[in-house]
Coordinates of C-alpha atoms in Angstrom, one line a residue:
M3 CA 65.9 66.4 113.6
R4 CA 64.6 69.4 115.5
N5 CA 61.1 67.7 115.8
I6 CA 62.7 64.5 117.0
S7 CA 64.7 66.3 119.6
K8 CA 61.6 68.2 120.9
R9 CA 59.6 64.9 121.1
I10 CA 62.3 63.0 122.9
C11 CA 62.9 65.9 125.4
V12 CA 59.2 66.2 126.2
A13 CA 59.0 62.4 126.8
Y14 CA 62.1 62.6 129.0
L15 CA 61.0 65.6 131.1
G16 CA 57.4 64.4 131.4
I17 CA 57.9 60.8 132.4
F18 CA 61.4 60.3 133.6
S19 CA 61.8 58.4 136.8
A20 CA 64.7 57.0 138.7
F21 CA 65.7 53.4 137.9
S22 CA 68.8 51.4 137.1
V23 CA 68.9 52.2 133.4
V24 CA 69.0 56.0 134.0
A25 CA 71.5 56.0 136.8
E26 CA 73.9 57.3 134.2
N27 CA 74.3 61.1 133.5
S28 CA 70.9 62.4 132.3
D29 CA 72.5 64.4 129.5
T30 CA 74.1 61.2 128.2
L31 CA 70.8 59.4 128.3
I32 CA 69.1 62.2 126.3
Q33 CA 71.8 62.0 123.7
K34 CA 71.4 58.2 123.4
R35 CA 67.6 58.7 123.0
L36 CA 68.2 61.2 120.3
K37 CA 70.6 58.9 118.5
Y38 CA 68.2 56.0 118.9
A39 CA 65.4 58.1 117.3
Q40 CA 67.8 58.9 114.4
A41 CA 68.6 55.2 114.1
Q42 CA 64.9 54.5 113.7
S43 CA 64.5 57.1 111.0
L44 CA 67.4 55.6 109.1
L45 CA 65.9 52.2 109.3
D46 CA 62.6 53.6 108.1
A47 CA 64.5 54.4 104.9
R48 CA 66.2 51.0 104.9
K49 CA 69.6 52.8 105.3
V50 CA 71.3 49.9 107.1
E51 CA 74.9 51.0 106.4
E52 CA 74.2 54.5 107.8
Y53 CA 72.6 52.9 110.8
Q54 CA 75.7 50.8 111.4
S55 CA 77.8 53.9 111.3
I56 CA 76.0 55.5 114.2
R57 CA 75.4 52.3 116.2
P58 CA 78.5 52.6 118.3
D59 CA 76.9 55.7 119.8
I60 CA 74.1 53.6 121.2
A61 CA 75.9 50.3 121.7
D62 CA 75.1 50.2 125.4
Y63 CA 71.6 51.8 125.2
V64 CA 69.0 49.3 126.4
L65 CA 66.7 49.6 123.4
T66 CA 69.4 49.1 120.8
P67 CA 68.4 45.4 120.3
Y68 CA 65.2 46.8 118.7
T69 CA 67.1 48.7 116.0
D70 CA 69.5 45.7 115.6
Y71 CA 66.4 43.6 114.9
R72 CA 65.0 46.0 112.3
A73 CA 68.4 46.1 110.6
F74 CA 68.6 42.4 110.6
L75 CA 65.1 42.1 109.0
V76 CA 66.3 44.1 105.9
D77 CA 66.8 41.5 103.2
I78 CA 66.4 38.7 105.7
G79 CA 65.5 36.3 102.9
K80 CA 69.2 36.5 101.8
R81 CA 70.6 35.4 105.1
S82 CA 71.7 31.9 106.0
I83 CA 70.0 29.6 108.4
E84 CA 73.0 29.8 110.7
E85 CA 72.8 33.6 110.8
V86 CA 69.1 33.6 111.7
S87 CA 69.4 30.9 114.3
Y88 CA 72.4 32.6 116.0
F89 CA 70.6 36.0 116.0
Q90 CA 67.4 34.4 117.5
K91 CA 69.4 32.6 120.2
Q92 CA 71.3 35.8 121.1
H93 CA 68.1 37.7 121.6
Y94 CA 65.8 35.0 123.1
T95 CA 64.8 37.3 126.0
L96 CA 63.3 39.8 123.6
P97 CA 59.7 39.4 122.3
F98 CA 60.7 39.7 118.7
S99 CA 62.8 36.5 118.9
K100 CA 59.6 34.5 118.6
R101 CA 58.7 36.4 115.4
I102 CA 62.0 35.9 113.5
R103 CA 61.1 32.5 112.1
A104 CA 58.0 33.9 110.4
S105 CA 59.9 36.9 109.1
Y106 CA 62.6 34.6 107.7
L107 CA 60.1 32.3 106.0
D108 CA 58.4 35.3 104.4
G109 CA 61.8 36.6 103.2
L110 CA 62.8 33.2 101.8
A111 CA 59.4 32.9 100.0
K112 CA 59.9 36.3 98.5
E113 CA 63.2 35.2 97.2
K114 CA 61.6 31.9 96.1
D115 CA 64.4 30.1 98.0
W116 CA 62.4 26.9 98.5
E117 CA 65.5 24.8 99.1
T118 CA 66.4 26.8 102.2
I119 CA 62.8 26.8 103.4
F120 CA 62.9 23.0 103.0
R121 CA 66.0 22.8 105.2
Y122 CA 64.9 25.4 107.7
Q123 CA 61.3 24.4 108.3
T124 CA 61.5 20.7 109.0
T125 CA 58.1 20.3 110.6
K126 CA 54.6 21.5 109.8
P127 CA 54.3 25.1 111.1
R128 CA 51.3 26.9 112.5
G129 CA 49.6 29.4 110.3
E130 CA 48.0 28.8 106.9
T131 CA 50.6 30.9 105.0
Y132 CA 53.6 29.1 106.5
Q133 CA 52.0 25.8 105.9
C134 CA 51.7 26.8 102.2
Y135 CA 55.4 27.6 102.2
Y136 CA 56.2 24.3 104.0
Y137 CA 54.3 22.0 101.6
Y138 CA 55.5 23.8 98.5
S139 CA 59.1 23.4 99.6
Q140 CA 58.3 19.7 100.2
L141 CA 56.8 19.5 96.7
I142 CA 60.0 20.7 95.1
H143 CA 62.7 19.3 97.4
G144 CA 61.1 16.7 99.6
D145 CA 58.2 14.3 99.9
K146 CA 55.8 15.0 97.0
N147 CA 53.0 12.8 98.2
Q148 CA 53.1 14.5 101.6
A149 CA 53.0 17.9 99.9
L150 CA 50.0 17.0 97.8
K151 CA 48.1 15.7 100.8
G152 CA 49.0 18.9 102.6
A153 CA 47.7 20.9 99.6
E154 CA 44.4 19.0 99.8
S155 CA 44.0 19.7 103.6
L156 CA 44.6 23.4 103.0
W157 CA 42.3 23.6 100.0
L158 CA 39.4 21.9 101.9
S159 CA 38.5 25.0 103.8
G160 CA 35.1 26.8 104.1
S161 CA 36.8 30.1 103.7
S162 CA 39.3 31.7 101.3
V163 CA 42.8 30.4 101.6
S164 CA 46.0 32.5 101.6
S165 CA 47.3 33.4 98.2
A166 CA 50.6 32.0 99.3
C167 CA 49.1 28.6 98.4
D168 CA 48.4 29.5 94.8
D169 CA 51.4 27.7 93.3
L170 CA 50.8 24.7 95.6
F171 CA 47.2 24.4 94.6
E172 CA 48.1 24.8 90.9
A173 CA 50.4 21.8 91.2
W174 CA 47.8 19.8 93.1
Q175 CA 45.2 20.5 90.5
K176 CA 47.6 19.6 87.6
A177 CA 48.1 16.3 89.4
G178 CA 44.4 15.7 88.9
L179 CA 43.5 15.7 92.5
R180 CA 40.9 18.5 92.5
T181 CA 38.1 16.1 91.7
D182 CA 34.4 17.0 91.6
D183 CA 34.0 15.2 94.9
K184 CA 36.5 17.4 96.6
V185 CA 34.7 20.5 95.2
L186 CA 31.4 19.3 96.6
D187 CA 33.1 18.5 100.0
R188 CA 34.4 22.1 100.1
M189 CA 31.0 23.4 99.3
V190 CA 29.7 21.6 102.4
L191 CA 32.5 23.3 104.4
A192 CA 31.5 26.7 102.9
Y193 CA 27.9 26.0 103.9
E194 CA 29.0 25.3 107.4
A195 CA 31.1 28.5 107.5
R196 CA 28.2 30.5 106.2
K197 CA 30.2 31.7 103.2
G198 CA 27.6 32.3 100.5
R199 CA 30.1 33.9 98.1
M200 CA 32.4 31.0 98.4
L201 CA 29.6 28.7 97.5
T202 CA 28.8 30.7 94.4
Y203 CA 32.4 30.5 93.3
L204 CA 32.7 26.7 94.0
K205 CA 29.5 26.0 92.2
K206 CA 31.2 26.8 88.9
L207 CA 34.1 24.3 89.4
P208 CA 32.6 20.8 88.9
E209 CA 33.1 19.2 85.5
S210 CA 30.7 16.3 85.3
K211 CA 26.9 16.8 84.7
K212 CA 26.0 14.9 87.9
A213 CA 28.4 17.0 90.1
K214 CA 27.2 20.2 88.5
A215 CA 23.6 19.3 89.4
E216 CA 24.6 18.4 93.0
A217 CA 26.5 21.7 93.3
E218 CA 23.5 23.6 92.2
K219 CA 21.3 21.7 94.7
I220 CA 23.7 22.7 97.5
A221 CA 23.7 26.4 96.5
K222 CA 19.9 26.4 96.2
L223 CA 19.6 24.8 99.7
Y224 CA 21.8 27.6 101.1
R225 CA 19.5 30.2 99.6
A226 CA 16.3 28.4 100.7
P227 CA 16.9 26.5 104.0
Q228 CA 13.1 26.0 104.3
E229 CA 13.5 23.2 101.8
I230 CA 15.7 21.2 104.2
G231 CA 13.0 18.7 105.0
R232 CA 12.3 17.9 101.4
F233 CA 16.0 17.7 100.7
A234 CA 16.6 15.3 103.5
K235 CA 13.8 13.0 102.4
K236 CA 14.5 13.0 98.7
S237 CA 18.3 12.8 98.8
Y238 CA 20.3 9.6 99.2
V239 CA 21.7 8.9 102.7
T240 CA 25.4 9.8 102.3
P241 CA 27.9 11.4 104.7
R242 CA 27.8 14.5 102.6
N243 CA 24.0 14.8 102.6
Q244 CA 23.9 14.1 106.3
K245 CA 26.2 17.0 106.8
L246 CA 24.1 19.2 104.5
A247 CA 21.0 18.2 106.4
W248 CA 22.7 19.1 109.7
Y249 CA 23.9 22.6 108.5
G250 CA 20.8 23.3 106.5
Y251 CA 18.6 22.6 109.5
R252 CA 20.6 24.9 111.8
K253 CA 20.4 27.6 109.1
L254 CA 16.6 27.2 109.1
A255 CA 16.5 27.3 112.9
R256 CA 18.3 30.6 112.9
A257 CA 15.9 32.0 110.4
N258 CA 12.6 30.5 111.6
A259 CA 12.7 28.3 114.7
E260 CA 9.0 27.5 114.5
E261 CA 9.4 26.1 111.0
A262 CA 12.5 24.2 112.1
V263 CA 10.4 22.4 114.8
K264 CA 8.0 21.3 112.1
Q265 CA 10.8 19.9 110.0
L266 CA 13.0 18.3 112.6
N267 CA 11.6 14.8 112.4
L268 CA 11.6 14.8 108.6
V269 CA 15.3 15.8 108.6
V270 CA 16.2 13.2 111.2
S271 CA 14.3 10.3 109.5
G272 CA 15.2 11.4 106.0
Q273 CA 18.9 11.2 106.6
K274 CA 18.9 8.6 109.3
L275 CA 20.5 10.9 111.9
T276 CA 21.2 9.4 115.3
S277 CA 19.2 10.1 118.5
E278 CA 22.1 12.0 119.8
Q279 CA 22.2 14.2 116.7
R280 CA 18.5 14.7 116.9
Q281 CA 18.9 16.0 120.5
Q282 CA 21.7 18.3 119.5
L283 CA 19.5 19.8 116.7
A284 CA 16.6 20.1 119.2
D285 CA 18.9 21.9 121.6
Y286 CA 20.0 24.3 118.9
T287 CA 16.4 25.1 118.2
A288 CA 15.4 25.3 121.9
F289 CA 18.0 28.1 122.4
R290 CA 16.2 30.1 119.8
L291 CA 12.8 29.5 121.4
I292 CA 13.8 30.7 124.9
N293 CA 11.6 33.9 124.6
T294 CA 8.8 32.5 122.5
D295 CA 5.2 33.3 123.6
S296 CA 3.6 30.4 121.8
E297 CA 2.3 27.8 124.3
E298 CA 2.8 25.0 121.8
L299 CA 6.4 26.0 121.2
I300 CA 7.0 26.5 124.9
A301 CA 5.8 22.9 125.6
W302 CA 8.0 21.6 122.8
R303 CA 11.0 23.6 124.0
D304 CA 10.7 22.5 127.6
K305 CA 10.2 18.9 126.7
S306 CA 13.4 19.1 124.6
I307 CA 15.4 20.8 127.3
A308 CA 14.2 18.2 129.8
K309 CA 15.9 15.5 127.7
S310 CA 19.1 17.6 127.1
S311 CA 22.5 17.3 128.7
N312 CA 23.6 20.7 127.3
S313 CA 24.6 22.7 130.5
A314 CA 24.5 26.0 128.8
L315 CA 20.9 25.4 127.5
I316 CA 19.7 24.2 130.9
E317 CA 21.3 27.2 132.6
R318 CA 19.5 29.5 130.1
R319 CA 16.3 27.8 131.1
V320 CA 17.0 28.4 134.8
R321 CA 17.5 32.1 134.0
L322 CA 14.2 32.1 132.1
A323 CA 12.5 30.7 135.2
L324 CA 14.2 33.4 137.3
Q325 CA 13.1 36.1 134.8
H326 CA 9.5 35.0 135.5
A327 CA 10.0 34.5 139.2
D328 CA 9.0 30.9 138.7
W329 CA 10.7 29.5 141.8
K330 CA 9.5 25.9 141.4
G331 CA 10.9 26.0 137.8
V332 CA 14.2 27.4 139.1
K333 CA 14.5 24.5 141.5
N334 CA 13.4 21.8 139.0
W335 CA 15.7 23.1 136.2
I336 CA 18.7 23.4 138.5
A337 CA 18.1 19.7 139.5
K338 CA 18.7 18.8 135.8
L339 CA 22.2 20.3 135.7
P340 CA 25.2 18.0 135.9
D341 CA 26.8 17.8 139.4
D342 CA 29.8 19.9 138.7
K343 CA 27.6 22.8 137.6
K344 CA 24.9 22.3 140.2
S345 CA 27.4 22.3 143.1
G346 CA 28.9 25.6 142.1
L347 CA 28.2 28.7 144.2
R348 CA 26.0 30.3 141.6
W349 CA 23.4 27.5 141.4
Q350 CA 23.7 26.6 145.1
Y351 CA 22.6 30.2 145.8
W352 CA 19.6 30.0 143.5
L353 CA 18.7 26.6 144.8
A354 CA 18.7 28.1 148.3
R355 CA 16.6 31.0 147.2
S356 CA 14.1 28.8 145.5
E357 CA 13.9 26.7 148.7
I358 CA 13.2 29.8 150.8
E359 CA 10.6 31.1 148.3
L360 CA 8.9 27.8 148.4
G361 CA 8.7 27.7 152.2
E362 CA 11.7 25.4 152.8
T363 CA 13.3 28.3 154.8
A364 CA 15.6 26.2 157.2
S365 CA 17.1 24.2 154.3
G366 CA 17.6 27.3 152.2
E367 CA 19.3 29.3 154.9
Q368 CA 21.5 26.4 155.8
R369 CA 22.6 26.2 152.2
L370 CA 23.2 30.0 152.1
E371 CA 25.4 29.7 155.2
S372 CA 27.6 27.1 153.4
L373 CA 28.4 29.7 150.8
L374 CA 29.8 32.3 153.1
G375 CA 33.4 33.4 153.5
K376 CA 34.5 32.9 149.9
R377 CA 35.9 35.4 147.4
H378 CA 33.0 35.0 145.0
F379 CA 30.0 37.2 143.9
Y380 CA 27.5 34.6 145.2
S381 CA 29.3 34.3 148.6
V382 CA 28.8 38.1 149.0
V383 CA 25.2 37.8 147.8
A384 CA 24.5 35.0 150.3
A385 CA 25.8 37.3 153.0
Q386 CA 23.6 40.1 151.8
T387 CA 20.6 37.8 151.7
L388 CA 21.3 36.6 155.3
G389 CA 22.1 40.0 156.5
T390 CA 25.6 39.0 157.7
P391 CA 28.9 40.8 157.2
I392 CA 30.8 40.2 153.9
K393 CA 34.0 38.2 154.4
Y394 CA 36.4 36.6 152.0
D395 CA 40.0 35.5 152.0
I396 CA 42.7 38.2 151.5
S397 CA 46.4 37.6 151.7
K398 CA 49.6 39.6 151.3
S399 CA 52.9 37.8 150.7
E400 CA 56.5 39.0 150.6
P401 CA 58.2 37.9 147.4
D402 CA 61.8 36.9 146.9
S403 CA 63.3 39.9 145.3
T404 CA 66.3 37.9 144.0
L405 CA 63.9 36.3 141.6
V406 CA 63.5 39.6 139.8
T407 CA 67.2 40.7 139.5
Q408 CA 67.9 37.9 137.0
H409 CA 65.5 39.7 134.6
Q410 CA 67.1 43.1 135.1
A411 CA 67.9 43.7 131.4
T412 CA 64.3 43.1 130.5
L413 CA 63.0 45.3 133.3
D414 CA 65.4 48.1 132.2
R415 CA 63.9 47.9 128.7
V416 CA 60.4 48.1 130.1
H417 CA 61.3 51.1 132.1
E418 CA 62.8 52.9 129.1
L419 CA 59.9 52.0 126.8
I420 CA 57.4 53.3 129.3
A421 CA 59.5 56.5 129.7
L422 CA 59.3 57.0 126.0
D423 CA 55.6 56.2 126.0
K424 CA 56.1 53.1 123.9
I425 CA 53.4 51.3 125.9
A426 CA 52.6 48.6 123.3
A427 CA 56.2 47.5 123.2
A428 CA 56.5 47.6 127.0
K429 CA 53.4 45.3 127.2
S430 CA 54.9 43.0 124.7
E431 CA 58.2 42.8 126.7
W432 CA 56.2 42.1 129.9
Q433 CA 54.1 39.4 128.3
W434 CA 57.1 37.6 126.9
L435 CA 58.8 37.9 130.3
L436 CA 55.8 36.3 132.0
Q437 CA 55.7 33.5 129.5
R438 CA 59.3 32.6 130.3
S439 CA 58.9 32.9 134.1
S440 CA 58.2 30.4 136.8
A441 CA 55.1 30.7 139.1
Q442 CA 57.2 32.3 141.9
E443 CA 59.0 34.6 139.4
K444 CA 55.6 35.8 138.1
K445 CA 54.5 36.5 141.7
A446 CA 57.7 38.5 142.3
L447 CA 57.2 40.4 139.1
A448 CA 53.7 41.3 140.1
H449 CA 55.1 42.8 143.3
Y450 CA 57.9 44.6 141.3
A451 CA 55.3 46.1 138.9
S452 CA 53.2 47.2 141.8
N453 CA 56.1 49.0 143.4
Q454 CA 56.8 50.7 140.1
K455 CA 53.1 51.8 139.8
W456 CA 52.8 49.9 136.5
S457 CA 49.1 49.3 137.1
H458 CA 48.2 47.3 134.0
L459 CA 51.4 45.2 134.1
T460 CA 50.7 44.5 137.8
V461 CA 47.3 43.1 136.9
K462 CA 48.7 41.0 134.0
A463 CA 51.4 39.5 136.3
S464 CA 49.0 38.8 139.1
I465 CA 46.7 36.9 136.8
A466 CA 49.6 35.0 135.3
A467 CA 50.8 34.2 138.9
K468 CA 47.2 33.2 139.9
V469 CA 47.5 35.1 143.2
W470 CA 43.8 35.4 143.5
D471 CA 43.7 36.3 147.2
E472 CA 46.3 39.1 146.9
I473 CA 43.8 41.8 145.9
H474 CA 46.4 44.6 146.4
L475 CA 48.1 43.2 143.3
R476 CA 45.0 42.3 141.3
F477 CA 43.4 45.7 141.9
P478 CA 46.0 48.5 141.8
I479 CA 44.8 52.0 142.7
A480 CA 45.6 53.7 139.5
H481 CA 45.1 57.2 138.1
R482 CA 43.5 58.1 141.4
W483 CA 43.7 61.9 140.8
W484 CA 41.7 61.8 137.5
F485 CA 39.1 59.3 138.9
E486 CA 38.6 61.5 141.9
F487 CA 38.5 64.7 139.9
Y488 CA 35.8 63.5 137.4
G489 CA 34.1 61.5 140.1
D490 CA 33.5 64.8 142.0
K491 CA 32.6 66.6 138.8
Y492 CA 30.0 64.1 137.7
N493 CA 28.9 63.0 141.2
I494 CA 30.1 59.4 140.9
E495 CA 32.1 57.5 143.5
P496 CA 35.7 57.4 142.3
I497 CA 35.8 53.8 143.3
T498 CA 32.9 53.1 140.9
L499 CA 34.9 54.6 138.0
M500 CA 38.1 52.8 138.9
S501 CA 36.2 49.5 139.2
L502 CA 34.6 50.0 135.8
A503 CA 38.0 50.8 134.3
R504 CA 39.6 47.7 135.9
Q505 CA 36.8 45.5 134.4
E506 CA 36.9 47.2 131.0
S507 CA 40.7 47.3 130.3
A508 CA 42.6 45.9 133.3
L509 CA 43.7 49.6 133.7
D510 CA 45.4 49.6 130.3
V511 CA 45.4 53.2 129.0
Q512 CA 46.0 52.1 125.4
A513 CA 43.7 49.1 125.4
R514 CA 41.8 48.5 122.1
S515 CA 39.1 45.9 121.8
P516 CA 38.4 43.8 118.6
V517 CA 35.3 46.0 118.0
G518 CA 37.2 49.3 118.4
A519 CA 36.6 50.4 122.0
R520 CA 39.6 52.4 123.2
G521 CA 41.4 53.3 126.3
I522 CA 41.2 52.7 130.0
M523 CA 37.4 52.9 130.0
Q524 CA 37.0 51.2 126.6
I525 CA 34.9 53.9 124.9
M526 CA 33.7 53.3 121.3
P527 CA 34.5 56.3 119.1
A528 CA 30.8 56.8 118.2
T529 CA 30.0 56.9 121.9
A530 CA 32.8 59.4 122.6
K531 CA 31.6 61.6 119.7
Y532 CA 28.0 61.5 120.9
T533 CA 28.9 62.2 124.6
A534 CA 31.4 65.0 123.7
R535 CA 28.8 66.7 121.5
K536 CA 25.9 66.3 123.9
F537 CA 27.9 67.6 126.9
G538 CA 30.2 70.1 125.3
I539 CA 33.5 68.2 125.9
P540 CA 36.4 69.2 123.6
Y541 CA 37.1 66.2 121.4
K542 CA 38.3 65.8 117.8
T543 CA 39.5 62.3 116.9
P544 CA 39.5 58.8 118.4
K545 CA 43.2 59.1 119.0
E546 CA 42.4 61.3 122.0
L547 CA 40.9 58.3 123.7
N548 CA 44.4 57.0 124.4
D549 CA 44.9 60.0 126.6
V550 CA 44.0 58.8 130.1
K551 CA 42.6 62.2 131.2
K552 CA 40.4 62.5 128.1
N553 CA 39.2 58.9 128.3
I554 CA 38.2 59.1 132.0
E555 CA 36.5 62.5 131.3
I556 CA 34.3 61.1 128.5
G557 CA 33.8 57.7 130.2
S558 CA 32.8 59.4 133.5
Q559 CA 30.4 61.7 131.7
Y560 CA 28.8 58.9 129.8
L561 CA 28.4 56.8 132.9
S562 CA 26.9 59.8 134.7
Y563 CA 24.4 60.2 131.9
L564 CA 23.4 56.6 132.2
L565 CA 23.0 56.9 136.0
D566 CA 20.8 59.9 135.5
Q567 CA 18.7 57.8 133.1
Y568 CA 18.2 55.1 135.7
D569 CA 17.8 57.2 138.8
G570 CA 21.2 56.4 140.1
N571 CA 20.8 52.6 139.7
R572 CA 24.3 51.2 139.0
I573 CA 23.0 47.8 137.9
Y574 CA 21.1 49.3 134.9
A575 CA 23.9 51.7 134.2
F576 CA 26.7 49.1 134.2
A577 CA 24.6 46.8 132.0
A578 CA 23.9 49.7 129.6
Y579 CA 27.6 50.7 129.5
N580 CA 28.4 47.2 128.4
A581 CA 25.5 46.1 126.2
G582 CA 23.7 49.3 125.3
P583 CA 20.6 51.1 126.8
H584 CA 18.3 49.5 124.2
R585 CA 19.1 46.0 125.5
V586 CA 18.6 47.1 129.1
K587 CA 15.2 48.5 128.1
R588 CA 14.2 45.1 126.6
W589 CA 15.5 43.2 129.7
R590 CA 13.5 45.4 132.0
E591 CA 10.4 44.9 129.9
N592 CA 10.9 41.1 130.1
S593 CA 11.3 41.0 133.9
A594 CA 8.3 43.4 134.4
Q595 CA 9.2 44.4 137.9
K596 CA 8.9 40.8 139.2
L597 CA 12.5 40.4 140.3
D598 CA 14.9 41.6 143.0
V599 CA 18.3 43.0 142.1
F600 CA 20.2 39.7 142.2
A601 CA 17.6 37.8 140.1
F602 CA 17.7 40.6 137.5
I603 CA 21.5 40.4 137.2
E604 CA 21.4 36.6 136.9
A605 CA 18.6 36.8 134.4
I606 CA 20.7 38.9 132.0
P607 CA 20.9 36.7 128.9
F608 CA 24.4 37.8 127.8
K609 CA 27.1 36.0 129.7
E610 CA 29.6 38.9 129.2
T611 CA 27.2 41.5 130.5
R612 CA 26.1 39.4 133.4
G613 CA 29.7 38.8 134.5
Y614 CA 30.5 42.5 133.8
V615 CA 27.9 43.7 136.3
Q616 CA 28.8 41.1 138.9
N617 CA 32.5 41.9 138.5
I618 CA 32.2 45.6 138.9
L619 CA 30.2 45.2 142.1
M620 CA 32.9 42.9 143.5
F621 CA 35.7 45.2 142.3
E622 CA 34.1 48.1 144.2
S623 CA 34.1 45.9 147.3
Y624 CA 37.8 45.2 146.9
Y625 CA 38.7 48.8 146.2
R626 CA 36.8 50.0 149.2
F627 CA 38.8 47.6 151.3
L628 CA 42.1 48.6 149.8
S629 CA 41.4 52.4 150.2
G630 CA 39.8 52.1 153.6
T631 CA 36.6 53.7 152.1
K632 CA 33.2 52.9 153.7
G633 CA 30.3 51.9 151.5
D634 CA 27.6 49.4 150.9
F635 CA 27.7 46.6 148.3
L636 CA 24.3 47.9 147.1
T637 CA 22.5 51.2 147.8
K638 CA 19.2 51.1 149.6
N639 CA 17.3 52.0 146.4
E640 CA 19.1 49.3 144.4
K641 CA 18.1 46.7 147.1
E642 CA 14.5 47.8 147.3
E643 CA 13.7 48.3 143.6
R644 CA 11.7 45.8 141.8
Y645 CA 13.4 44.9 138.5

């Protein structure tokens, strides 16, 4: 209890701020926080009766619904449908209300109460596990035919299926419905999903000699995709074999695009694929030949792309032309884009540039002028190219504050969760509130969050409200002291650091990416360890990256290191921060100093990295406006360097 008291008091003293929920006596609030922590400990031990005995002490505490929810979950599978529905209705404003159904179904399944599941879950749910529960309850208490059809649809998956389906699948198999044909169909799905182990498992299931041979043939083709042409020619034309030819060819194209080109016609003719399917396979191969040096393959690739309607492929070809400063190619390939793509600012800019480079100066400059005045990277680039001032729409509205007061209970919980450093729970509350709010309410909530200095929540609300021109909401000036401190220490503009953080995490100090990057500047633990060791920064574990000060310190030092590697060039440094220095090295070698800064950025083959660099440059522009800081969109060296 002493440790809990110390932790709560530290949170209280360090983060406490004035708001409606803490208008009460501060000593009373501290006591409620302590009791709440005690309640959480009791529920950790599943001591529900003891929790209920202290609950009156926190009956009016704003976070008590969370402990009520935890208590309600204990043995939830033994509760009635009426109890669960009532609890869910009473707590609909809390984010856990949307999770109760899943918890209840899990509890009922644990109790093997299929009759209650049948009555409670009356329509097919989302999620594989819950569909397993649903169909099994139908099997026992409802429509058996529907249940068996559901079992088949779940079993026919290229990947492993939830173990919750085991009993359902057993019943389906006993009904004689797991035929050899179904096994072979699933093998095709596993081939498509690139699940070699699943193929090996499925290969053992067929019973007939013919099916066993076909299963072995599928498994062999997966191991040796170079045999796809022979397979297509020698196999009967069936829907299954056509699919295998399709997936097998794509597997070959990934492994050896040159060989795939040689076998394309054989695959198409052997399995009588349509001309549309042939073009799709050619497109797939052409993507993998973008950087080929073979003149023969270049000719084949470009001939294929010229016939294609695949916008992404044609755009990639435009970027290849940019990479080689082939302005005639840029113009010609842009012309092949569909109108909705071609008319966008991006390709209108490059069409204008190609016109200027090809001597059609008046037409090109007129096209550039038509792009000015918009809040878009290529509007700014057009202004830079023409040497005119940067302009874009900015607005600032006054929201209706009464739209916020109706959500005061939720806002009080968000305040308290932030005060206790329960940031993940605060974000969950905020997201659930935004999902339930109208467009005008979202806008008002963005203003409210801005006034509270909730930077990340302001960004989330501004995006939800689509207030694109209100850049003071979209780009909060957050953690300014730390950005300025480490900006001065490492000789980086604080606005550059803040803009990078805004792009990386939307200013979320506890952000965590699917690949493991952490914190406001989204640092990979390996990068943090390397940077800390190289530059003598105290650092022990990845958990420290959730500390905003430590994260900005390491992120700023790493960016400073990259800037030093590239003589202060932010374009290279931003690209390296996102995609790695090894890729920037390769991109520079490919462009061979033939490009200007904007062509180099557009020629970056990774959509994420390309957008990343463009966004940070724009974000710097916004932050300079908001902070009244002077500065150029690009430095003199960045403009003049050949990339």
